[in-house]
Coordinates of C-alpha atoms and ligand atoms in Angstrom, one line a residue:
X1 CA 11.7 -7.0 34.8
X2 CA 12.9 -5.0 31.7
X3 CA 10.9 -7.7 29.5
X4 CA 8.2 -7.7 31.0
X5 CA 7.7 -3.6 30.9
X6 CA 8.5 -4.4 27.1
X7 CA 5.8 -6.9 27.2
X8 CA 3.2 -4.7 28.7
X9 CA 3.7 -2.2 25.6
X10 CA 3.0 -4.7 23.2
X11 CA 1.6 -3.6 19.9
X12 CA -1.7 -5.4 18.7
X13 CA -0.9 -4.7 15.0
X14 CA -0.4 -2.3 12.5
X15 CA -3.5 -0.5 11.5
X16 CA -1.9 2.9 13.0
X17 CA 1.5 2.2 13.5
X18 CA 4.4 1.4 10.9
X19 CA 5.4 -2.2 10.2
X20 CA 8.6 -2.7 11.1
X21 CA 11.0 -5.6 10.0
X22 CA 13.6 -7.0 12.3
X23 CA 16.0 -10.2 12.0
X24 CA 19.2 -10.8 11.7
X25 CA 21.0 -10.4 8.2
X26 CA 19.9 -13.0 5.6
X27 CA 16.7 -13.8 7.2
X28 CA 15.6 -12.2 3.7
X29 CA 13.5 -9.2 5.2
X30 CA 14.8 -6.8 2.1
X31 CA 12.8 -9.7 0.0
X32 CA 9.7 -9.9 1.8
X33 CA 9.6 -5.8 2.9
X34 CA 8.9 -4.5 -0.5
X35 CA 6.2 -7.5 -0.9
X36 CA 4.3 -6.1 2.4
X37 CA 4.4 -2.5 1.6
X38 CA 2.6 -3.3 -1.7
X39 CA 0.4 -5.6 0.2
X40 CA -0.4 -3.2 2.7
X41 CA 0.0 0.3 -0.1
X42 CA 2.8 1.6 1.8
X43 CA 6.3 3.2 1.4
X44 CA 9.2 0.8 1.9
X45 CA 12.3 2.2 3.6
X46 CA 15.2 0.6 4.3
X47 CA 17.3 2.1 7.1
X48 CA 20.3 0.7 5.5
X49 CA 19.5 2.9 2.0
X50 CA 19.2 5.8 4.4
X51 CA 22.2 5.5 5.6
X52 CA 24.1 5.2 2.1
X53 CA 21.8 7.7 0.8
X54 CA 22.6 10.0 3.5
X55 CA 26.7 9.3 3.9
X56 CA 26.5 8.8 0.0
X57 CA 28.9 6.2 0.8
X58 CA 28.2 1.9 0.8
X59 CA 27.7 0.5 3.8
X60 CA 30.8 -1.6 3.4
X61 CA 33.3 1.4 2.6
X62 CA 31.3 3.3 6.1
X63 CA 32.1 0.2 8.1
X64 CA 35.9 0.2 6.3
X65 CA 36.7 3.8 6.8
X66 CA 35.1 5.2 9.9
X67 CA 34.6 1.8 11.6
X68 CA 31.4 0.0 13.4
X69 CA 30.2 3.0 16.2
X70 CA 30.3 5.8 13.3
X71 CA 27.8 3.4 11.5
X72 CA 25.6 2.4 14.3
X73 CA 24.9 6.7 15.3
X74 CA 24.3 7.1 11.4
X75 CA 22.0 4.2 11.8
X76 CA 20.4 5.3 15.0
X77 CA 19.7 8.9 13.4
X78 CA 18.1 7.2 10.3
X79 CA 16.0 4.7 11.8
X80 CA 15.1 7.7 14.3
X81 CA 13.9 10.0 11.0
X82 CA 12.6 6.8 9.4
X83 CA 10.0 5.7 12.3
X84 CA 9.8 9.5 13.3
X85 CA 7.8 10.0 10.3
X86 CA 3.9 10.8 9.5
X87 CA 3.4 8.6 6.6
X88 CA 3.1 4.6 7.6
X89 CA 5.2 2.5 5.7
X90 CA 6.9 -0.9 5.9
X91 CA 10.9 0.0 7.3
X92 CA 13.7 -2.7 7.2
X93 CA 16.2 -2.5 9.8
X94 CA 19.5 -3.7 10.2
X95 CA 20.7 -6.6 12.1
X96 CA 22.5 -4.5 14.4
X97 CA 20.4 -2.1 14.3
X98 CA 18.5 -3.4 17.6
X99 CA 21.8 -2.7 19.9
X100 CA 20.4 0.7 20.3
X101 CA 18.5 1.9 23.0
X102 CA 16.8 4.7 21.0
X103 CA 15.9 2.7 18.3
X104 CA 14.5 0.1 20.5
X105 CA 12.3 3.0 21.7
X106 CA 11.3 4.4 18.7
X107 CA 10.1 1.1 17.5
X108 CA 7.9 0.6 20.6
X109 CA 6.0 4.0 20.4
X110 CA 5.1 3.5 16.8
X111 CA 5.8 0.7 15.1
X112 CA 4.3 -2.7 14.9
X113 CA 7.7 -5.2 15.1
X114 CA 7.9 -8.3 13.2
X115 CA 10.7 -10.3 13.6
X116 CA 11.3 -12.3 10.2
X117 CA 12.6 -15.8 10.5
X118 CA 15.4 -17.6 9.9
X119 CA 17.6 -20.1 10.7
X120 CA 21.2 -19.6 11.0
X121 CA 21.8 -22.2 8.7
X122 CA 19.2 -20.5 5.7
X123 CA 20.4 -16.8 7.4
X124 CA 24.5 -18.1 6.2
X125 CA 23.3 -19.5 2.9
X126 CA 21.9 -16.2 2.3
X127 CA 24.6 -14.1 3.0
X128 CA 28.1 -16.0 2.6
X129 CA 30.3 -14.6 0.3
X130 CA 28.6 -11.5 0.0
X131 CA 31.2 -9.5 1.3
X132 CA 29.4 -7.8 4.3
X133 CA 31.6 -6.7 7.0
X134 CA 29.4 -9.2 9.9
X135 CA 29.4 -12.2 7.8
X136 CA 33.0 -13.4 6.8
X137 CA 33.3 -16.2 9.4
X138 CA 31.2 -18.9 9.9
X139 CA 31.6 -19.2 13.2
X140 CA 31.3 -15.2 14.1
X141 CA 28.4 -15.2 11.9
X142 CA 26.4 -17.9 14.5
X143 CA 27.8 -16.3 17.9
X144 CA 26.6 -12.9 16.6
X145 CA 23.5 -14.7 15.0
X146 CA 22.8 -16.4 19.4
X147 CA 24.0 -12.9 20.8
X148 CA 21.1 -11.1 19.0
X149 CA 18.4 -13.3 19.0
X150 CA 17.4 -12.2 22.7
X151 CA 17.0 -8.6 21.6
X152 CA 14.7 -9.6 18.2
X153 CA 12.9 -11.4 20.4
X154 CA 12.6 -9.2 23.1
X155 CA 11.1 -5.9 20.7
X156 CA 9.2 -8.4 18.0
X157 CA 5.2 -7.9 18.3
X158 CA 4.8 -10.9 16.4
X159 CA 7.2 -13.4 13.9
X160 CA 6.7 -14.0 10.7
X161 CA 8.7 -16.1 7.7
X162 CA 6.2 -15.6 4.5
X163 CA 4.1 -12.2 3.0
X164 CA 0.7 -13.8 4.6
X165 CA 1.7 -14.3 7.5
X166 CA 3.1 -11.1 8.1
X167 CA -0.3 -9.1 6.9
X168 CA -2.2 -11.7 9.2
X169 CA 0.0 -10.1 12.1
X170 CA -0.4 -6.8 11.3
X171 CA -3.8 -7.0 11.2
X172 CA -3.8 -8.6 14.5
X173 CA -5.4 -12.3 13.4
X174 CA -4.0 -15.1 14.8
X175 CA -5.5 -18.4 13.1
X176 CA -4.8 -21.8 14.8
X177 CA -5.8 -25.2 14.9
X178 CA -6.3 -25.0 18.8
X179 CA -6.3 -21.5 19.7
X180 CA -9.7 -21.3 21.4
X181 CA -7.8 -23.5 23.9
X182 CA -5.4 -20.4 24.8
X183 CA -7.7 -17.6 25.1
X184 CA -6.4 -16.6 28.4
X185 CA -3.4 -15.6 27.1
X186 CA -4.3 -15.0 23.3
X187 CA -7.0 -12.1 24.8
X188 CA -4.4 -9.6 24.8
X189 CA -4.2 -7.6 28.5
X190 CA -4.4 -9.3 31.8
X191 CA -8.1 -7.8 32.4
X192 CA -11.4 -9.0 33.2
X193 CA -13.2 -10.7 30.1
X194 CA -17.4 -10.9 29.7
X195 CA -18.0 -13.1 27.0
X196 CA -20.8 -12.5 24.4
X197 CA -22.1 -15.8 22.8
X198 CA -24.4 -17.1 19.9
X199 CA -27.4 -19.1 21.6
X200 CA -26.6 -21.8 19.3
X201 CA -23.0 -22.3 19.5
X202 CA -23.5 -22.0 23.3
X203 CA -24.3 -25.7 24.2
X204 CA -21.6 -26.8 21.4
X205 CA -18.6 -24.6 22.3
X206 CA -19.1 -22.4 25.0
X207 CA -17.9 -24.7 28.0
X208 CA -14.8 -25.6 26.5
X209 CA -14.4 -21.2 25.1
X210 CA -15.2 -20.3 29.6
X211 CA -12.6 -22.8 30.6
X212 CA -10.0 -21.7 28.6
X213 CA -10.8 -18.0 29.6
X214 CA -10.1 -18.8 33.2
X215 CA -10.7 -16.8 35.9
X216 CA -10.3 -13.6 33.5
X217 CA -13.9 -14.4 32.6
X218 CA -16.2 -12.2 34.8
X219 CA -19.9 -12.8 33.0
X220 CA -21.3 -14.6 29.9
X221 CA -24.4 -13.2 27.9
X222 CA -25.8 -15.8 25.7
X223 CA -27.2 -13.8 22.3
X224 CA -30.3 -15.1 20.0
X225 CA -28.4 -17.6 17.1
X226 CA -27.9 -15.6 14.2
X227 CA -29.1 -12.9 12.2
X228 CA -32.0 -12.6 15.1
X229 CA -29.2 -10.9 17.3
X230 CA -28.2 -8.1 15.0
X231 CA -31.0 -5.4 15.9
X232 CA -31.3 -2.9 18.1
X233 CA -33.3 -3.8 20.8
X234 CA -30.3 -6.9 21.3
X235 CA -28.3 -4.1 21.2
X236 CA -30.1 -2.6 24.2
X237 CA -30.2 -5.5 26.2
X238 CA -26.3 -6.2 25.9
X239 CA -25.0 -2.9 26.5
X240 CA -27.3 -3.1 30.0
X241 CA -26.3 -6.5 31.1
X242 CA -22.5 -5.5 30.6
X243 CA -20.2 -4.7 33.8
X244 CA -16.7 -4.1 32.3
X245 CA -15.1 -1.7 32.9
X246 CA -12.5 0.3 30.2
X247 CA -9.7 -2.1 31.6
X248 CA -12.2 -4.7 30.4
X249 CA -12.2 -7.1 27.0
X250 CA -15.8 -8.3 25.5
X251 CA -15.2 -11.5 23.5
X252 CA -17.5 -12.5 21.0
X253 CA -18.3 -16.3 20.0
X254 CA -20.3 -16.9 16.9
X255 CA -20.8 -16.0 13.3
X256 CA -20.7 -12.9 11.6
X257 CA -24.3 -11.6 13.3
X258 CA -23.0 -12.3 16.7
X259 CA -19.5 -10.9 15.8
X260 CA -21.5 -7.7 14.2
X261 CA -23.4 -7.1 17.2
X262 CA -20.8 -7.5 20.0
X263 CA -18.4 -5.6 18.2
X264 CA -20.8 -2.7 17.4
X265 CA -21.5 -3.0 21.5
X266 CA -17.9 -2.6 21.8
X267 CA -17.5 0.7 20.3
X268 CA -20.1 2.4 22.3
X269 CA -20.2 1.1 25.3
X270 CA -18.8 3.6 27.5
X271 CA -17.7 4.7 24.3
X272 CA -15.4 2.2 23.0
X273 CA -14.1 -1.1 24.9
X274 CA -11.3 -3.2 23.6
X275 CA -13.1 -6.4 21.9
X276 CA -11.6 -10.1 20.3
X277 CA -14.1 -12.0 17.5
X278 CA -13.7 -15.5 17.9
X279 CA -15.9 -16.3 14.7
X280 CA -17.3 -19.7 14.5
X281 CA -18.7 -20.0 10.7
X282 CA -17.0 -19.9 7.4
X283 CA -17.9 -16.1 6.8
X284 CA -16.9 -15.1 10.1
X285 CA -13.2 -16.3 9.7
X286 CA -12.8 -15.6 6.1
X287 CA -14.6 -12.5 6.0
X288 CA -16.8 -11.2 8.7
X289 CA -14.5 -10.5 11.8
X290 CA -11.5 -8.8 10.4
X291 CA -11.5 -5.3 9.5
X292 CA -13.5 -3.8 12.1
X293 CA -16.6 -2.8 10.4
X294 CA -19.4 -3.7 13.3
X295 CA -23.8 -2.6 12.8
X296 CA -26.8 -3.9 13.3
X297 CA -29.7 -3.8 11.0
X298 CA -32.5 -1.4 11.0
X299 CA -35.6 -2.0 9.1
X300 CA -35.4 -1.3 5.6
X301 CA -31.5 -1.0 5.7
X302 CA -28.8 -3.6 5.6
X303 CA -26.0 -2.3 8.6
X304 CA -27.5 1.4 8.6
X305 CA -25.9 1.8 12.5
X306 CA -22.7 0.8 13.1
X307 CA -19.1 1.7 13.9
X308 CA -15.8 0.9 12.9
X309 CA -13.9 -0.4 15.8
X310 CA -10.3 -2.2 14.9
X311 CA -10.7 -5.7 16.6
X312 CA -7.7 -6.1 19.4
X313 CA -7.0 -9.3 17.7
X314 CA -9.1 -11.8 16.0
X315 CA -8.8 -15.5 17.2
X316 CA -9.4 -18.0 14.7
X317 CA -9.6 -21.7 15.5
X318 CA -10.9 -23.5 11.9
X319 CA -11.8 -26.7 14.4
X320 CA -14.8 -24.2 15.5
X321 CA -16.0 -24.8 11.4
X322 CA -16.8 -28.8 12.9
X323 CA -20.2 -28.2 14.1
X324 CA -21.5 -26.1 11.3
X325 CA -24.3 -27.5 9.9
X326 CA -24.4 -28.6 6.3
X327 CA -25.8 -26.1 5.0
X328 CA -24.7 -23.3 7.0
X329 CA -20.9 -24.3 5.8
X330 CA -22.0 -24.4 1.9
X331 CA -23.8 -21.0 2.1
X332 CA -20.6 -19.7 3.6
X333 CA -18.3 -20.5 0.5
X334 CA -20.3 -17.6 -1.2
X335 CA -18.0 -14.9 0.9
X336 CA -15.1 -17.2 -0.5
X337 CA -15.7 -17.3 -4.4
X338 CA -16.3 -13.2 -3.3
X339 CA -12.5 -13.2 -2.5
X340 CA -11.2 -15.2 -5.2
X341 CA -12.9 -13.4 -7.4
X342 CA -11.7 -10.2 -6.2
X343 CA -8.0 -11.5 -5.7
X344 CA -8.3 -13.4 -9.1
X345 CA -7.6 -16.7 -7.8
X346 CA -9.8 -20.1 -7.2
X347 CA -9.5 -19.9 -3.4
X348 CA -12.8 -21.9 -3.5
X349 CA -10.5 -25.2 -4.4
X350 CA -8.2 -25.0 -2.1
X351 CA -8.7 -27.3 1.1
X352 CA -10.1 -25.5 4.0
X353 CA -7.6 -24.7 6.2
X354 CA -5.2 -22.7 3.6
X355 CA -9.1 -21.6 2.4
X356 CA -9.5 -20.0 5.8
X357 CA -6.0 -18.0 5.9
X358 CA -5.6 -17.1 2.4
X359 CA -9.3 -15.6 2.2
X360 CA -8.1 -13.9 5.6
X361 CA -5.1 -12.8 4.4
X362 CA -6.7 -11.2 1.6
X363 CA -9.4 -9.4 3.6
X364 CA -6.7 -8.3 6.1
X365 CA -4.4 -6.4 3.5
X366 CA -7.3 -4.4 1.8
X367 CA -8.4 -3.5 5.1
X368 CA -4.9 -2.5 6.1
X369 CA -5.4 -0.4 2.9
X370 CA -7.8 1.5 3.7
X371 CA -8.8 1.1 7.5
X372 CA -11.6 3.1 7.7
X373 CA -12.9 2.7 4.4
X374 CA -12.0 6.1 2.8
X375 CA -9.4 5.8 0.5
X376 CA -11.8 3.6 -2.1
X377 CA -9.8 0.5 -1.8
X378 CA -11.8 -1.0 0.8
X379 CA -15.2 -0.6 -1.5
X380 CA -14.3 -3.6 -3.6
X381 CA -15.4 -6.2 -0.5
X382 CA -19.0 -5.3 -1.8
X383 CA -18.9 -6.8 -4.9
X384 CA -22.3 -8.5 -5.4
X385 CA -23.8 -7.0 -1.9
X386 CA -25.7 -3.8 -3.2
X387 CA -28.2 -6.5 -4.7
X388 CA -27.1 -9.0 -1.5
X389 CA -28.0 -6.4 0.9
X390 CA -31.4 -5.7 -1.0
X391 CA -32.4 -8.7 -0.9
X392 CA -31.8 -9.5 2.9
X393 CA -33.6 -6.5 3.8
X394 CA -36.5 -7.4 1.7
X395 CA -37.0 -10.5 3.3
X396 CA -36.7 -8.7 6.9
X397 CA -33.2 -10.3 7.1
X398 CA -34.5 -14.2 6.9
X399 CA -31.8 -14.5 3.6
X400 CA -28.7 -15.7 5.1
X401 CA -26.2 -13.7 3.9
X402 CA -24.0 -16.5 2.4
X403 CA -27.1 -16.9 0.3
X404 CA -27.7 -13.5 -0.5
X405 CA -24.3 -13.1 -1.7
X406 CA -24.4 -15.8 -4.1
X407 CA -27.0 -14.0 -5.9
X408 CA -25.6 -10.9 -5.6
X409 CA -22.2 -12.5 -7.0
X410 CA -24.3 -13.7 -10.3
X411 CA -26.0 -9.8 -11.1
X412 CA -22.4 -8.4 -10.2
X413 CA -20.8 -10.5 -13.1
X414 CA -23.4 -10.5 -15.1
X415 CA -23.2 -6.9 -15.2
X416 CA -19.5 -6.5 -15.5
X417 CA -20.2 -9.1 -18.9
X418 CA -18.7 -12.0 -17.3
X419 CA -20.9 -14.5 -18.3
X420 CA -18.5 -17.6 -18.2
X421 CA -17.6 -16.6 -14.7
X422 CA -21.5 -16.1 -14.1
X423 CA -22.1 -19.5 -15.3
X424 CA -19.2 -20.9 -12.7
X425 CA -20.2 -19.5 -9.9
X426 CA -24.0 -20.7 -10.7
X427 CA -22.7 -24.2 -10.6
X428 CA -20.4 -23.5 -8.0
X429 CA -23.2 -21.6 -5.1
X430 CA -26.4 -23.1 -7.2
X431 CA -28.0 -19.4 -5.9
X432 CA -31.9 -20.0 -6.2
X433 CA -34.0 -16.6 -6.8
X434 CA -36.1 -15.5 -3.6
X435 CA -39.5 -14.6 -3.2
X436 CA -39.5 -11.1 -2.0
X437 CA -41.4 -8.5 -2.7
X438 CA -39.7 -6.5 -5.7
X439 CA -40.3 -2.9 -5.4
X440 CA -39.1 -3.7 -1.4
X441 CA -35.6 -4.4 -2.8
X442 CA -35.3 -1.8 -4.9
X443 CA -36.3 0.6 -2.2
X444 CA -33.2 -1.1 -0.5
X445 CA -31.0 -0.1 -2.9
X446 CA -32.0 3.4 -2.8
X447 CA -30.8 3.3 1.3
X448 CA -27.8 1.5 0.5
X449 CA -25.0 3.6 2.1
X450 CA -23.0 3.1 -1.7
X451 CA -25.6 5.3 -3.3
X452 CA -24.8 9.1 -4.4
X453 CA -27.3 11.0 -5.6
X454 CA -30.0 8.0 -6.4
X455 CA -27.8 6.5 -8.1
X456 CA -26.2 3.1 -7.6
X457 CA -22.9 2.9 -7.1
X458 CA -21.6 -0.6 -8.2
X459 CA -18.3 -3.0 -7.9
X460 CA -18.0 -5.0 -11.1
X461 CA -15.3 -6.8 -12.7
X462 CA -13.2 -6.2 -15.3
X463 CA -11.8 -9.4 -15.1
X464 CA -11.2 -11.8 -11.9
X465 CA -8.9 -9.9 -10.1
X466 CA -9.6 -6.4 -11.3
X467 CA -12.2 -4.9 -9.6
X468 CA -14.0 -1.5 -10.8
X469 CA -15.3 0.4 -8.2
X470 CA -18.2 3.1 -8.2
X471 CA -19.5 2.2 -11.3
X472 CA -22.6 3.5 -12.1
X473 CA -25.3 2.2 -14.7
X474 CA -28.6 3.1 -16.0
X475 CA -30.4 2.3 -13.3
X476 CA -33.2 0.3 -15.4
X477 CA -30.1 -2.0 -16.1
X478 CA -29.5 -2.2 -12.3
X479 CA -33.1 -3.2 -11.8
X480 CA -33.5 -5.9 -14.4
X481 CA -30.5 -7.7 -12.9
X482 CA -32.1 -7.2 -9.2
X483 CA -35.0 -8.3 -10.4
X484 CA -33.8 -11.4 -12.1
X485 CA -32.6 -12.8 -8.7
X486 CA -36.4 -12.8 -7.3
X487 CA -39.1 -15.4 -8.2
Ligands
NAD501 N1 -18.5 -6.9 9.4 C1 -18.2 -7.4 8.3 O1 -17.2 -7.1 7.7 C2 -19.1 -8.5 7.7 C3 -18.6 -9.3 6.6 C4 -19.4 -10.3 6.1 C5 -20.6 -10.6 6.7 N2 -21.0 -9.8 7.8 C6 -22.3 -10.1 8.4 O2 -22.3 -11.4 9.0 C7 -23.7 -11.9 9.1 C8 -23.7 -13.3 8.6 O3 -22.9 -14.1 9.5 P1 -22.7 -15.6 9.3 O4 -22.9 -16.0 7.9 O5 -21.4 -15.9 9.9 O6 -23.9 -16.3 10.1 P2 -24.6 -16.1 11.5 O7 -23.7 -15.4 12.5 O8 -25.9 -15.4 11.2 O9 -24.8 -17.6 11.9 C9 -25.5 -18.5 11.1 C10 -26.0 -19.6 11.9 O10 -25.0 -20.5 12.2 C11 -25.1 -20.8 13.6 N3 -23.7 -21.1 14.0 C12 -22.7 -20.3 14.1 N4 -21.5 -20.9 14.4 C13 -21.8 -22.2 14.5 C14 -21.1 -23.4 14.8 N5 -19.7 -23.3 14.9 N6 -21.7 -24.5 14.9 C15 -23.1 -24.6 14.7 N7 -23.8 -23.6 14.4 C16 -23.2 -22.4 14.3 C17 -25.7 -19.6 14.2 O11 -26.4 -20.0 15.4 C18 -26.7 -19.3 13.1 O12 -27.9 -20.0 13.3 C19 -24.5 -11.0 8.2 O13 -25.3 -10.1 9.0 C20 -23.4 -10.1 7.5 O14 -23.9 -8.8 7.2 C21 -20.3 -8.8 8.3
ZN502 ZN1 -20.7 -10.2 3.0

């Protein structure tokens, strides 16, 4: 009974709660903690520093002098002040620090729990012979290690061994080979479910995605393929055919349009309903359903309405990637080379699974950043899409957007003075220039929502993996570049 209270509170990630760190000693949480909180541009705390900090005596000496209980209350207060506070961060606790009822509270209100991994084999190795008070004896070491295990388990949102995974938690995406299969349980809540679905990936998936929903499913509403759904009207006709109610989840099954419009649906229908992306294309699970950021387009203007509503968890399943056609799945590795670029890394040669989760990854920790894109970090995701976005509206949205963002990639570094990596990416995404009518796309960079006071505001390069936000240039410069990615 007690678990399954516990499991009704479960937290859905991090995004406005603290990440907290739990595991027995050794699992090697003081290793990957400060790793996360510079990942994510939080604080790291350490419960255990609090405590010496606070007693100005070591752990050890506490644990010598005044015994085990007269540490566990100094822990409880400092894990109390530690999650009590306004500022998220990433917070190490204890092993032991679980055993108290308090803490296990405090944890539950407002933190997101990972439980870092070990074995008890790797957890010994770690920690033998360094003279902590729990681990002198093997033996005591693996009975405590079994005794404890229950309780991690019990508080843990989610379990992690490695930096990416961890982020990928705390932003609440869960990538599997096979997870559309578990849906039903991978929807978090117990609620009814309407599913929202791209016309096209309807006959090829959608059978298998209702079956696996179950009888949580309550209606399906089949969407046009593609860009074609992200406008208002669709809008319209979505919210009206909906039934949830608040207690309801809207899942969305498609690419980044359809992921676009039924999230943007989500956070206005009866003013915000809990929604899961299930994206089926390259730039949908690299890119497109993580972070929140939901519109539609409006003529004239790339994502002028939208909203930014914090998926309850994104469900990934790379098998979906299958029945992408050819060119569908090349277009897409345009919103990859984006994120190597901007992490400084070739992502674009990596095979496509690890593609998929460390292009994820990446997109989940700036958006755990800066959630609601205010604090600047964000901003660098648009490298190459002022011209990308331009373009799309110009042609009335008929660019896909994989497309688009190739040639906005080539102007971006062109820009920045990066002509070898210009050159790269040309022979890597082989952009060709568009027919569309020029002074249309220039007019679309005047209503892009990055421009102050007329003038465009840019990401550019310094060098792969430094990005300079809000640059702005002569805008004759800006031009010229647009203009050399139409026929
Ligand atoms: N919200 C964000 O942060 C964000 C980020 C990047 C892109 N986007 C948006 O995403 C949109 C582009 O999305 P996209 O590139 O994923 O394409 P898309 O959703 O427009 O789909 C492209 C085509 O692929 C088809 N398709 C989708 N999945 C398929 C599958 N598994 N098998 C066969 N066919 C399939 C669709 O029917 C469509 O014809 C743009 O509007 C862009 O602005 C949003
Ligand atoms: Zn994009």
């Amino acid at each position: 009974m007690a678990t399954r209270a516990l499991m009704a509170t479960k937290a859905l990630s991090a995004v406005d709660r603290h990440l907290a760190l739990v595991g027995f000693m050794g699992a090697g949480k003081s290793t990957l903690g400060p790793e996360l909180a510079e990942q994510l541009g939080r604080p790291f705390v350490s419960v255990d520093d609090l405590v010496e900090q606070g007693t100005r005596t070591s752990i050890k000496e506490l644990f010598a002098e005044k015994g085990e209980a007269t540490f566990r209350d100094f822990e409880e207060q400092a894990a109390a002040f530690a999650l009590g506070r306004g500022q998220l961060a990433v917070i190490e606790l204890g092993g032991g620090a679980l055993q108290s009822e308090a803490t296990r509270n405090a944890l539950a209100e407002s933190a997101f729990t990972l439980l870092v991994r070990a074995t008890p084999e790797e957890a010994w190795g770690r920690v033998a012979g360094s003279g902590r008070p729990l681990a002198r004896d093997r033996e005591e070491f693996e009975a405590l290690y079994k005794r404890r295990r229950p309780l991690y388990e019990e508080v843990a949102d989610a379990e992690a061994g490695d930096v990416q995974t961890a982020v990928l938690a705390a932003a609440g995406v869960h990538i599997g080979e096979g997870s559309v299969g578990r849906l039903f349980e991978l929807v978090p809540g117990h609620g009814p479910v309407e599913l929202v679905v791209d016309a096209r990936v309807e006959p090829l998936h959608g059978d298998r995605v209702r079956a696996a929903l179950g009888d949580r499913l309550t209606a399906f509403h089949v969407v046009p393929a593609g860009e074609a759904s992200k406008t208002i009207s669709e809008a319209e006709r979505l919210a009206s055919a909906l039934r949830l109610d608040r207690a309801g989840t809207l899942v969305a099954l498609g690419g980044g349009s359809t992921t676009d419009l039924a999230g943007f649906i989500a956070a206005t229908y009866l003013r915000g309903v809990p929604w899961v992306p299930v994206p089926t294309t390259r730039i949908g699970q690299v890119d497109a359903a993580i972070g929140g950021k939901t519109a539609v387009e409006m003529e004239g203007g790339k994502n002028l309405v939208g909203a930014f509503h914090w998926p309850a968890r994104v469900i990934t399943d790379p098998n979906l990637l299958m029945t992408l056609p050819a060119e569908e799945f090349e277009t897409g590795l345009a919103e990859v080379v984006k994120t190597g670029l901007l992490a400084g890394e070739p992502l674009w040669e990596l095979p496509l699974g690890e593609q998929v989760r460390r292009c994820a990854a990446f997109k989940a920790a700036v958006c755990l950043r800066d959630p609601f894109d205010t604090g600047g970090d964000r901003a660098q995701l648009n490298l190459g899409h002022t011209f990308a976005h331009a373009l799309e509206a110009a042609s009335e949205f008929s660019l896909p957007h994989g497309r688009a963002v190739a040639l906005g990639l080539v102007a971006a570094l062109r820009l920045s003075g990066l002509g070898e990596e210009a050159r790269m990416v040309q022979k890597l995404l082989r952009p060709v220039p568009v027919k569309v009518d020029r002074d249309a796309a220039w007019a679309a960079v005047a209503r892009d929502k990055k421009v102050a006071e007329g003038r465009p505001r840019l990401v550019l390069l310094e060098a792969p993996g430094k990005p300079r936000i809000g640059v702005e240039l002569d805008p004759l410069e800006v031009r010229a570049a647009l203009d050399a990615l139409i026929q």
